[in-house]
mmCIF file of C-alpha atoms in Angstrom:
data_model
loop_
_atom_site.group_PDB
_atom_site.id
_atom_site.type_symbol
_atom_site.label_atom_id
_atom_site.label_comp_id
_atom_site.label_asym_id
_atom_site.label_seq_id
_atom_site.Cartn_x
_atom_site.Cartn_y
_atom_site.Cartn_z
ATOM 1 C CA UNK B 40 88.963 84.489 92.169
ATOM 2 C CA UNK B 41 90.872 81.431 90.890
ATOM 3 C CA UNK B 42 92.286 81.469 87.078
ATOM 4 C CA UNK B 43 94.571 78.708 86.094
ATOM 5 C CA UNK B 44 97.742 79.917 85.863
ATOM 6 C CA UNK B 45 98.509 79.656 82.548
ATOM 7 C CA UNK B 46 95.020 81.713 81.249
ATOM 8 C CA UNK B 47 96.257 84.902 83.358
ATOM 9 C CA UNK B 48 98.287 86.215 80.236
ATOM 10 C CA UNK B 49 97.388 86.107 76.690
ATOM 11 C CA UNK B 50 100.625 85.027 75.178
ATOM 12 C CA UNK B 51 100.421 85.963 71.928
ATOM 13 C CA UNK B 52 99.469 89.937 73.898
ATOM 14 C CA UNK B 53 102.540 89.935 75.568
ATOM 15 C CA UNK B 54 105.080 88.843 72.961
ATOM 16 C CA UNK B 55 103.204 91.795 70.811
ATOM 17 C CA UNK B 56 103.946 93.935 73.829
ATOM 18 C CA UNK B 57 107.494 92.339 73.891
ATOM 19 C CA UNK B 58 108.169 93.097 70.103
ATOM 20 C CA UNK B 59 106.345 96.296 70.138
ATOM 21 C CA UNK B 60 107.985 97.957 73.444
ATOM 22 C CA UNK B 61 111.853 96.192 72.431
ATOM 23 C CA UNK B 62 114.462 97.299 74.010
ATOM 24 C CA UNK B 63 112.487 99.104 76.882
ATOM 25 C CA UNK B 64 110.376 96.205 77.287
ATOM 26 C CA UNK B 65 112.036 95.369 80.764
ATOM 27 C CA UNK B 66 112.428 98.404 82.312
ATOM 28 C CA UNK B 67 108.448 99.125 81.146
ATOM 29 C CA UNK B 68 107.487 95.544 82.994
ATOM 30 C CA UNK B 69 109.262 97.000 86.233
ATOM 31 C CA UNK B 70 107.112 100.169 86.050
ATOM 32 C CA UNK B 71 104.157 97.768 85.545
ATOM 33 C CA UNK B 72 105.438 95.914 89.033
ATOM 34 C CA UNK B 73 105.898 99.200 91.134
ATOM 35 C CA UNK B 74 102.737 100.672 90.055
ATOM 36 C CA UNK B 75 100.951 97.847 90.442
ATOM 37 C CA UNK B 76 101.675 97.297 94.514
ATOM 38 C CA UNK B 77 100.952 101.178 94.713
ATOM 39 C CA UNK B 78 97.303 100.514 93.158
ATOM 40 C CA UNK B 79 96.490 97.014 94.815
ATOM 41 C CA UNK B 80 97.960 99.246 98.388
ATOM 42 C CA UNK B 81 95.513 101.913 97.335
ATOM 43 C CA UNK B 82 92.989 99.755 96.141
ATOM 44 C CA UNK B 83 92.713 98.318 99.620
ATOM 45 C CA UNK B 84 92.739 101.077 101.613
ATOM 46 C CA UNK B 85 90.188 102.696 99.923
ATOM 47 C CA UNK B 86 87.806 99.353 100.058
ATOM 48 C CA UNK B 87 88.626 99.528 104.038
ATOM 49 C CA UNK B 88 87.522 103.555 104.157
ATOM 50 C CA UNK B 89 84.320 102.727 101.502
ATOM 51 C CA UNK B 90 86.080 105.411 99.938
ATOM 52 C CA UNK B 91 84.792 104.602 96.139
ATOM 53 C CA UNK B 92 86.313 107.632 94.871
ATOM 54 C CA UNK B 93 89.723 106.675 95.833
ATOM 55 C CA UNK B 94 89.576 103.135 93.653
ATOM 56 C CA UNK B 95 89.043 105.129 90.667
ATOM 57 C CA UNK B 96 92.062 105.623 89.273
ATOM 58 C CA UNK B 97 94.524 103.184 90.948
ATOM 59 C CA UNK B 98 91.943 100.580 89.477
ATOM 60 C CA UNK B 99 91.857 102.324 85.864
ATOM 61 C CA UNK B 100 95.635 102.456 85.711
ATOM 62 C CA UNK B 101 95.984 98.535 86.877
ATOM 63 C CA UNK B 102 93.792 97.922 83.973
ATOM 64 C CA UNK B 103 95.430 99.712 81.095
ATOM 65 C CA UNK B 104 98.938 98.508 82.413
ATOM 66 C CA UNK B 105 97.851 94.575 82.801
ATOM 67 C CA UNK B 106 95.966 95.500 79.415
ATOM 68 C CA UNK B 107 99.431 96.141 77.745
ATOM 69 C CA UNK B 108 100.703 92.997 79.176
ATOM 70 C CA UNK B 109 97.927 90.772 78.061
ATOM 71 C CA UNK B 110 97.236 90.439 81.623
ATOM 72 C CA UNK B 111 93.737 90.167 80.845
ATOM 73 C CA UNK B 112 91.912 88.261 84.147
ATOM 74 C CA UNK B 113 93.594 90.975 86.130
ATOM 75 C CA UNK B 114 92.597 93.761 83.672
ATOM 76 C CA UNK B 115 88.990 92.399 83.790
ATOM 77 C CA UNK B 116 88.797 92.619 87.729
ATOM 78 C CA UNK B 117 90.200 96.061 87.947
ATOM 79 C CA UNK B 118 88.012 97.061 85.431
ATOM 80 C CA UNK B 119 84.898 95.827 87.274
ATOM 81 C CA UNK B 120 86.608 97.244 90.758
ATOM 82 C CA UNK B 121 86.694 100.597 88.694
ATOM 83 C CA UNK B 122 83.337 100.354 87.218
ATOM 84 C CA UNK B 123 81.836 99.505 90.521
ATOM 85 C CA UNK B 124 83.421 102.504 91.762
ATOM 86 C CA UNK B 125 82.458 105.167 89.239
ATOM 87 C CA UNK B 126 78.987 103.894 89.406
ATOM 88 C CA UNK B 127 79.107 104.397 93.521
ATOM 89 C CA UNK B 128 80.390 107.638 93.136
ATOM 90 C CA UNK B 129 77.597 108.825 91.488
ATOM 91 C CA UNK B 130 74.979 107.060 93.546
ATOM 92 C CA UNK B 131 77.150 108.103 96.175
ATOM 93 C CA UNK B 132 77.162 104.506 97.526
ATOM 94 C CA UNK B 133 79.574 102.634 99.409
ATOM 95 C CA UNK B 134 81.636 100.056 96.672
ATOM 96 C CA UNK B 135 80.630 96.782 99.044
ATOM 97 C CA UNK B 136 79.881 95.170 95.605
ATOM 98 C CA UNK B 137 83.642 95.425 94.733
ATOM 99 C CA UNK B 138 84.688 93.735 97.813
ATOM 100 C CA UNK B 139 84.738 90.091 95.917
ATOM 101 C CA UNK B 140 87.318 91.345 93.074
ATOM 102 C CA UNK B 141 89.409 93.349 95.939
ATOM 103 C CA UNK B 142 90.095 90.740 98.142
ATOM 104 C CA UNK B 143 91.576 88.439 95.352
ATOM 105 C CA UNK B 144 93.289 91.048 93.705
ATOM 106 C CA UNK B 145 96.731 90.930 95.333
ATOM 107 C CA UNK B 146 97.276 87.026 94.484
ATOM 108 C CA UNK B 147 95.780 87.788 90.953
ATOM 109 C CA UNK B 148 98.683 90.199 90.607
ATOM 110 C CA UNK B 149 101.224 88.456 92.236
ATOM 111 C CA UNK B 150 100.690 85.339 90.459
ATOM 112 C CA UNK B 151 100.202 87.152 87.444
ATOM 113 C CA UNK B 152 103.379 89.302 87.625
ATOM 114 C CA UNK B 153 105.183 86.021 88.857
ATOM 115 C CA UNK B 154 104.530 84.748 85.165
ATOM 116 C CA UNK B 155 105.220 88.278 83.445
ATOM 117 C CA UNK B 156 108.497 87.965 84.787
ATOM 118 C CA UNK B 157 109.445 84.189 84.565
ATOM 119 C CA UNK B 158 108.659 84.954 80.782
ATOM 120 C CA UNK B 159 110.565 87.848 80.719
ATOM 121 C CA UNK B 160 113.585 86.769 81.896
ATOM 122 C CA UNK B 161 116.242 85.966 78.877
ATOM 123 C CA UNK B 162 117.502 82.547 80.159
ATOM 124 C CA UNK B 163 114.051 80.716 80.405
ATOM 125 C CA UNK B 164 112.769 78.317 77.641
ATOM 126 C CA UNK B 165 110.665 80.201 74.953
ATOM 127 C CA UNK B 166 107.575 78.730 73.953
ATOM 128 C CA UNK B 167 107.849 79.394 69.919
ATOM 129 C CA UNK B 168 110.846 80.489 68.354
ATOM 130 C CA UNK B 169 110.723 81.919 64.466
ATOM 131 C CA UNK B 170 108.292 80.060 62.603
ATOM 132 C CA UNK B 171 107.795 76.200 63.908
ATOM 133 C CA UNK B 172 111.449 76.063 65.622
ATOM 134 C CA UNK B 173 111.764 76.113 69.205
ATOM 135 C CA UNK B 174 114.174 78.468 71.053
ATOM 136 C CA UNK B 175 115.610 76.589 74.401
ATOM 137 C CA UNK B 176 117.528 79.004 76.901
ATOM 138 C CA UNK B 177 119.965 78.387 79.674
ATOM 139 C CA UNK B 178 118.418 77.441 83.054
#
C-alpha cells in the first residue's frame, strides 16, 4: 500500500478541520493518535484470530477519525478493512480478503500521523497564509 506522501492528507480537509475544531484542534489530533494505535493494535489481532467481528469497529472509528483529518488513503483502507469485515460476519467467513489493507495499515498511519503532526505543529512553515501571502514560522 504505497501513497506518496504528500496525497495521504487532503490539505484543504485538514485546515477546515483546523479552523473548524480551533482551539481544541490539538488536543483532538492527540485523541486521533491514541485511538488510532488502539485500532491498528486491535485491528491486528483480530486479522491474526480471523476474528472479523472484532475489526468492526476499531476499523469504523479509524475511518471517521482519519475522515475528520482529511486523512483520506487511510480512511479508504479502514473502510474497506471494515467493509470486508461486516460482509464476513454475515457470511460468517474468515476476513483473509482484508489481509492486503491490514498489513500496510500501521505505516499508512504512522506516516500519515507523522504529517498530521509536522503540520500541526505552530513553528513549521505554512503552506498559504490569508489570501496569496505566505506565512513562514520559526524552525
Amino acid at each position: 500500500m504505497s501513497v506518496d506522501g504528500e496525497n495521504l492528507v487532503d490539505w484543504a480537509a485538514f485546515t477546515q478541520a483546523r479552523s473548524e475544531l480551533g482551539a481544541g484542534f490539538v488536543r483532538i489530533l492527540g485523541y486521533f493518535q491514541e485511538d488510532g494505535i488502539k485500532s491498528v493494535e486491535v485491528i491486528e489481532a483480530a486479522m491474526r484470530a480471523g476474528n472479523a467481528a472484532a475489526l468492526v469497529l476499531p476499523a469504523h472509528t479509524l475511518k471517521g477519525e482519519a475522515h475528520q483529518f482529511g486523512a483520506e488513503p487511510l480512511a479508504m483502507a479502514a473502510e474497506r478493512i471494515e467493509t470486508i469485515a461486516r460482509s464476513c460476519v454475515e457470511t460468517r467467513d474468515t476476513p483473509d480478503a482484508a489481509l492486503t489493507d491490514v498489513v500496510g495499515l500501521r505505516q499508512l498511519f504512522e506516516q500519515t500521523l507523522a504529517l498530521l503532526q509536522r503540520e500541526a505543529n505552530p513553528l513549521v512553515e505554512r503552506r498559504q497564509g490569508f489570501g496569496k501571502r505566505a506565512l513562514t514560522g520559526m524552525h
